[in-house]
JSON list of C-alpha atoms in Angstrom, two decimals:
[
{"chain": "G", "resi": 1414, "resn": "ASP", "atom": "CA", "xyz": [5.91, -13.83, -4.40]},
{"chain": "G", "resi": 1415, "resn": "THR", "atom": "CA", "xyz": [7.54, -10.60, -3.25]},
{"chain": "G", "resi": 1416, "resn": "THR", "atom": "CA", "xyz": [5.68, -7.32, -3.47]},
{"chain": "G", "resi": 1417, "resn": "VAL", "atom": "CA", "xyz": [7.08, -3.85, -4.12]},
{"chain": "G", "resi": 1418, "resn": "SER", "atom": "CA", "xyz": [6.63, -3.10, -0.40]},
{"chain": "G", "resi": 1419, "resn": "ASP", "atom": "CA", "xyz": [8.66, -6.20, 0.48]},
{"chain": "G", "resi": 1420, "resn": "GLN", "atom": "CA", "xyz": [11.46, -5.08, -1.80]},
{"chain": "G", "resi": 1421, "resn": "LEU", "atom": "CA", "xyz": [11.46, -1.50, -0.47]},
{"chain": "G", "resi": 1422, "resn": "GLY", "atom": "CA", "xyz": [11.15, -2.46, 3.19]},
{"chain": "G", "resi": 1423, "resn": "ALA", "atom": "CA", "xyz": [8.34, -3.76, 5.35]},
{"chain": "G", "resi": 1424, "resn": "ASP", "atom": "CA", "xyz": [8.10, -0.45, 7.21]},
{"chain": "G", "resi": 1425, "resn": "ILE", "atom": "CA", "xyz": [6.45, 1.34, 4.26]},
{"chain": "G", "resi": 1426, "resn": "ASP", "atom": "CA", "xyz": [2.68, 1.65, 4.58]},
{"chain": "G", "resi": 1427, "resn": "ALA", "atom": "CA", "xyz": [2.02, 4.60, 2.26]},
{"chain": "G", "resi": 1428, "resn": "GLU", "atom": "CA", "xyz": [0.60, 4.08, -1.22]},
{"chain": "G", "resi": 1429, "resn": "LEU", "atom": "CA", "xyz": [2.94, 6.68, -2.75]},
{"chain": "G", "resi": 1430, "resn": "ILE", "atom": "CA", "xyz": [6.68, 6.33, -2.31]},
{"chain": "G", "resi": 1431, "resn": "ILE", "atom": "CA", "xyz": [9.39, 8.65, -3.58]},
{"chain": "G", "resi": 1432, "resn": "LEU", "atom": "CA", "xyz": [12.75, 6.99, -4.08]},
{"chain": "G", "resi": 1433, "resn": "GLN", "atom": "CA", "xyz": [15.52, 9.57, -4.09]},
{"chain": "G", "resi": 1434, "resn": "HIS", "atom": "CA", "xyz": [19.27, 9.98, -3.87]},
{"chain": "G", "resi": 1435, "resn": "ARG", "atom": "CA", "xyz": [19.18, 13.76, -3.58]},
{"chain": "G", "resi": 1436, "resn": "PRO", "atom": "CA", "xyz": [16.05, 15.51, -2.25]},
{"chain": "G", "resi": 1437, "resn": "ALA", "atom": "CA", "xyz": [13.18, 15.54, -4.73]},
{"chain": "G", "resi": 1438, "resn": "TRP", "atom": "CA", "xyz": [11.91, 18.95, -3.59]},
{"chain": "G", "resi": 1439, "resn": "ALA", "atom": "CA", "xyz": [9.27, 19.52, -6.30]},
{"chain": "G", "resi": 1440, "resn": "GLU", "atom": "CA", "xyz": [7.65, 16.11, -5.91]},
{"chain": "G", "resi": 1441, "resn": "GLN", "atom": "CA", "xyz": [7.68, 16.25, -2.11]},
{"chain": "G", "resi": 1442, "resn": "LEU", "atom": "CA", "xyz": [6.21, 19.76, -2.09]},
{"chain": "G", "resi": 1443, "resn": "ILE", "atom": "CA", "xyz": [3.35, 18.83, -4.38]},
{"chain": "G", "resi": 1444, "resn": "LEU", "atom": "CA", "xyz": [2.47, 15.72, -2.38]},
{"chain": "G", "resi": 1445, "resn": "ARG", "atom": "CA", "xyz": [2.55, 17.67, 0.88]},
{"chain": "G", "resi": 1446, "resn": "VAL", "atom": "CA", "xyz": [0.48, 20.59, -0.40]},
{"chain": "G", "resi": 1447, "resn": "ALA", "atom": "CA", "xyz": [-2.07, 18.13, -1.84]},
{"chain": "G", "resi": 1448, "resn": "GLY", "atom": "CA", "xyz": [-2.24, 16.36, 1.51]},
{"chain": "G", "resi": 1449, "resn": "LEU", "atom": "CA", "xyz": [-1.38, 12.95, 0.03]},
{"chain": "G", "resi": 1450, "resn": "GLU", "atom": "CA", "xyz": [0.25, 10.53, 2.43]},
{"chain": "G", "resi": 1451, "resn": "HIS", "atom": "CA", "xyz": [3.59, 9.39, 1.11]},
{"chain": "G", "resi": 1452, "resn": "THR", "atom": "CA", "xyz": [6.91, 7.98, 2.17]},
{"chain": "G", "resi": 1453, "resn": "VAL", "atom": "CA", "xyz": [10.34, 9.18, 1.08]},
{"chain": "G", "resi": 1454, "resn": "LYS", "atom": "CA", "xyz": [13.05, 6.55, 0.89]},
{"chain": "G", "resi": 1455, "resn": "ASN", "atom": "CA", "xyz": [16.65, 7.67, 0.49]},
{"chain": "G", "resi": 1456, "resn": "LEU", "atom": "CA", "xyz": [18.83, 5.39, -1.62]},
{"chain": "G", "resi": 1457, "resn": "PRO", "atom": "CA", "xyz": [22.64, 5.28, -1.71]},
{"chain": "G", "resi": 1458, "resn": "TYR", "atom": "CA", "xyz": [22.82, 5.42, -5.51]},
{"chain": "G", "resi": 1459, "resn": "ALA", "atom": "CA", "xyz": [21.75, 8.14, -7.97]},
{"chain": "G", "resi": 1460, "resn": "VAL", "atom": "CA", "xyz": [20.45, 5.64, -10.54]},
{"chain": "G", "resi": 1461, "resn": "SER", "atom": "CA", "xyz": [18.08, 2.70, -10.24]},
{"chain": "G", "resi": 1462, "resn": "GLU", "atom": "CA", "xyz": [18.31, -0.25, -12.62]},
{"chain": "G", "resi": 1463, "resn": "ILE", "atom": "CA", "xyz": [14.54, -0.19, -12.99]},
{"chain": "G", "resi": 1464, "resn": "SER", "atom": "CA", "xyz": [13.67, 3.50, -13.31]},
{"chain": "G", "resi": 1465, "resn": "GLY", "atom": "CA", "xyz": [16.92, 5.10, -14.42]},
{"chain": "G", "resi": 1466, "resn": "PRO", "atom": "CA", "xyz": [18.05, 8.34, -12.75]},
{"chain": "G", "resi": 1467, "resn": "LEU", "atom": "CA", "xyz": [16.39, 9.06, -9.41]},
{"chain": "G", "resi": 1468, "resn": "PRO", "atom": "CA", "xyz": [14.02, 10.36, -8.16]},
{"chain": "G", "resi": 1469, "resn": "CYS", "atom": "CA", "xyz": [11.21, 8.03, -9.08]},
{"chain": "G", "resi": 1470, "resn": "LEU", "atom": "CA", "xyz": [7.67, 7.57, -7.83]},
{"chain": "G", "resi": 1471, "resn": "VAL", "atom": "CA", "xyz": [6.20, 4.23, -6.83]},
{"chain": "G", "resi": 1472, "resn": "ASP", "atom": "CA", "xyz": [2.40, 4.12, -6.65]},
{"chain": "G", "resi": 1473, "resn": "VAL", "atom": "CA", "xyz": [1.14, 0.98, -4.93]},
{"chain": "G", "resi": 1474, "resn": "THR", "atom": "CA", "xyz": [-2.50, 2.09, -4.72]},
{"chain": "G", "resi": 1475, "resn": "ASP", "atom": "CA", "xyz": [-3.34, -1.07, -6.67]},
{"chain": "G", "resi": 1476, "resn": "LYS", "atom": "CA", "xyz": [-0.98, -3.56, -5.02]},
{"chain": "G", "resi": 1477, "resn": "SER", "atom": "CA", "xyz": [-1.42, -6.08, -7.83]},
{"chain": "G", "resi": 1478, "resn": "ARG", "atom": "CA", "xyz": [-0.26, -3.51, -10.44]},
{"chain": "G", "resi": 1479, "resn": "PRO", "atom": "CA", "xyz": [2.24, -1.04, -8.94]},
{"chain": "G", "resi": 1480, "resn": "VAL", "atom": "CA", "xyz": [3.34, 1.93, -11.03]},
{"chain": "G", "resi": 1481, "resn": "LEU", "atom": "CA", "xyz": [6.99, 2.94, -11.12]},
{"chain": "G", "resi": 1482, "resn": "LEU", "atom": "CA", "xyz": [8.12, 5.94, -13.08]},
{"chain": "G", "resi": 1483, "resn": "GLY", "atom": "CA", "xyz": [11.12, 8.21, -13.09]},
{"chain": "G", "resi": 1484, "resn": "ARG", "atom": "CA", "xyz": [11.20, 11.97, -13.34]},
{"chain": "G", "resi": 1485, "resn": "LYS", "atom": "CA", "xyz": [12.36, 11.90, -16.94]},
{"chain": "G", "resi": 1486, "resn": "GLN", "atom": "CA", "xyz": [10.34, 9.78, -19.37]},
{"chain": "G", "resi": 1487, "resn": "LEU", "atom": "CA", "xyz": [9.96, 10.19, -23.11]},
{"chain": "G", "resi": 1488, "resn": "GLY", "atom": "CA", "xyz": [7.81, 13.15, -24.04]},
{"chain": "G", "resi": 1489, "resn": "PHE", "atom": "CA", "xyz": [7.45, 14.65, -20.55]},
{"chain": "G", "resi": 1490, "resn": "SER", "atom": "CA", "xyz": [9.53, 17.33, -18.85]},
{"chain": "G", "resi": 1491, "resn": "ASN", "atom": "CA", "xyz": [8.63, 15.83, -15.46]},
{"chain": "G", "resi": 1492, "resn": "SER", "atom": "CA", "xyz": [6.62, 12.65, -15.80]},
{"chain": "G", "resi": 1493, "resn": "ILE", "atom": "CA", "xyz": [6.09, 12.30, -12.03]},
{"chain": "G", "resi": 1494, "resn": "LEU", "atom": "CA", "xyz": [4.30, 15.65, -11.91]},
{"chain": "G", "resi": 1495, "resn": "THR", "atom": "CA", "xyz": [2.34, 14.76, -15.07]},
{"chain": "G", "resi": 1496, "resn": "TYR", "atom": "CA", "xyz": [1.32, 11.44, -13.51]},
{"chain": "G", "resi": 1497, "resn": "LEU", "atom": "CA", "xyz": [0.18, 13.12, -10.28]},
{"chain": "G", "resi": 1498, "resn": "LYS", "atom": "CA", "xyz": [-1.87, 15.62, -12.29]},
{"chain": "G", "resi": 1499, "resn": "GLU", "atom": "CA", "xyz": [-3.51, 13.04, -14.55]},
{"chain": "G", "resi": 1500, "resn": "ARG", "atom": "CA", "xyz": [-4.01, 10.16, -12.09]},
{"chain": "G", "resi": 1501, "resn": "LYS", "atom": "CA", "xyz": [-4.38, 11.90, -8.73]},
{"chain": "G", "resi": 1502, "resn": "GLY", "atom": "CA", "xyz": [-6.01, 15.15, -9.84]},
{"chain": "G", "resi": 1503, "resn": "ILE", "atom": "CA", "xyz": [-3.25, 17.38, -8.48]},
{"chain": "G", "resi": 1504, "resn": "ASP", "atom": "CA", "xyz": [-2.91, 20.58, -10.48]},
{"chain": "G", "resi": 1505, "resn": "MET", "atom": "CA", "xyz": [-0.59, 23.13, -8.92]},
{"chain": "G", "resi": 1506, "resn": "GLU", "atom": "CA", "xyz": [-1.34, 25.65, -11.67]},
{"chain": "G", "resi": 1507, "resn": "ALA", "atom": "CA", "xyz": [-5.07, 25.83, -10.92]}
]
């Protein structure tokens, strides 16, 4: 069995990973201000077969059930920021 970490590279130890083609400034800023350890992985393509247009967030906090979501999902203007707010308690508007 291969894990998400195996597929992304063995050098990734962080539980939150941003996959990007161009810099994902908003997502990186929020993670840094919140003090959450994360890794940014630059990819050569602007679109992923799994998540669609980059950037996307990979959350491997629960290694048996990783979460992968792109910036644009149905019903959300930025689903990565919504996910961080709802699941990690990060609210930049507070």
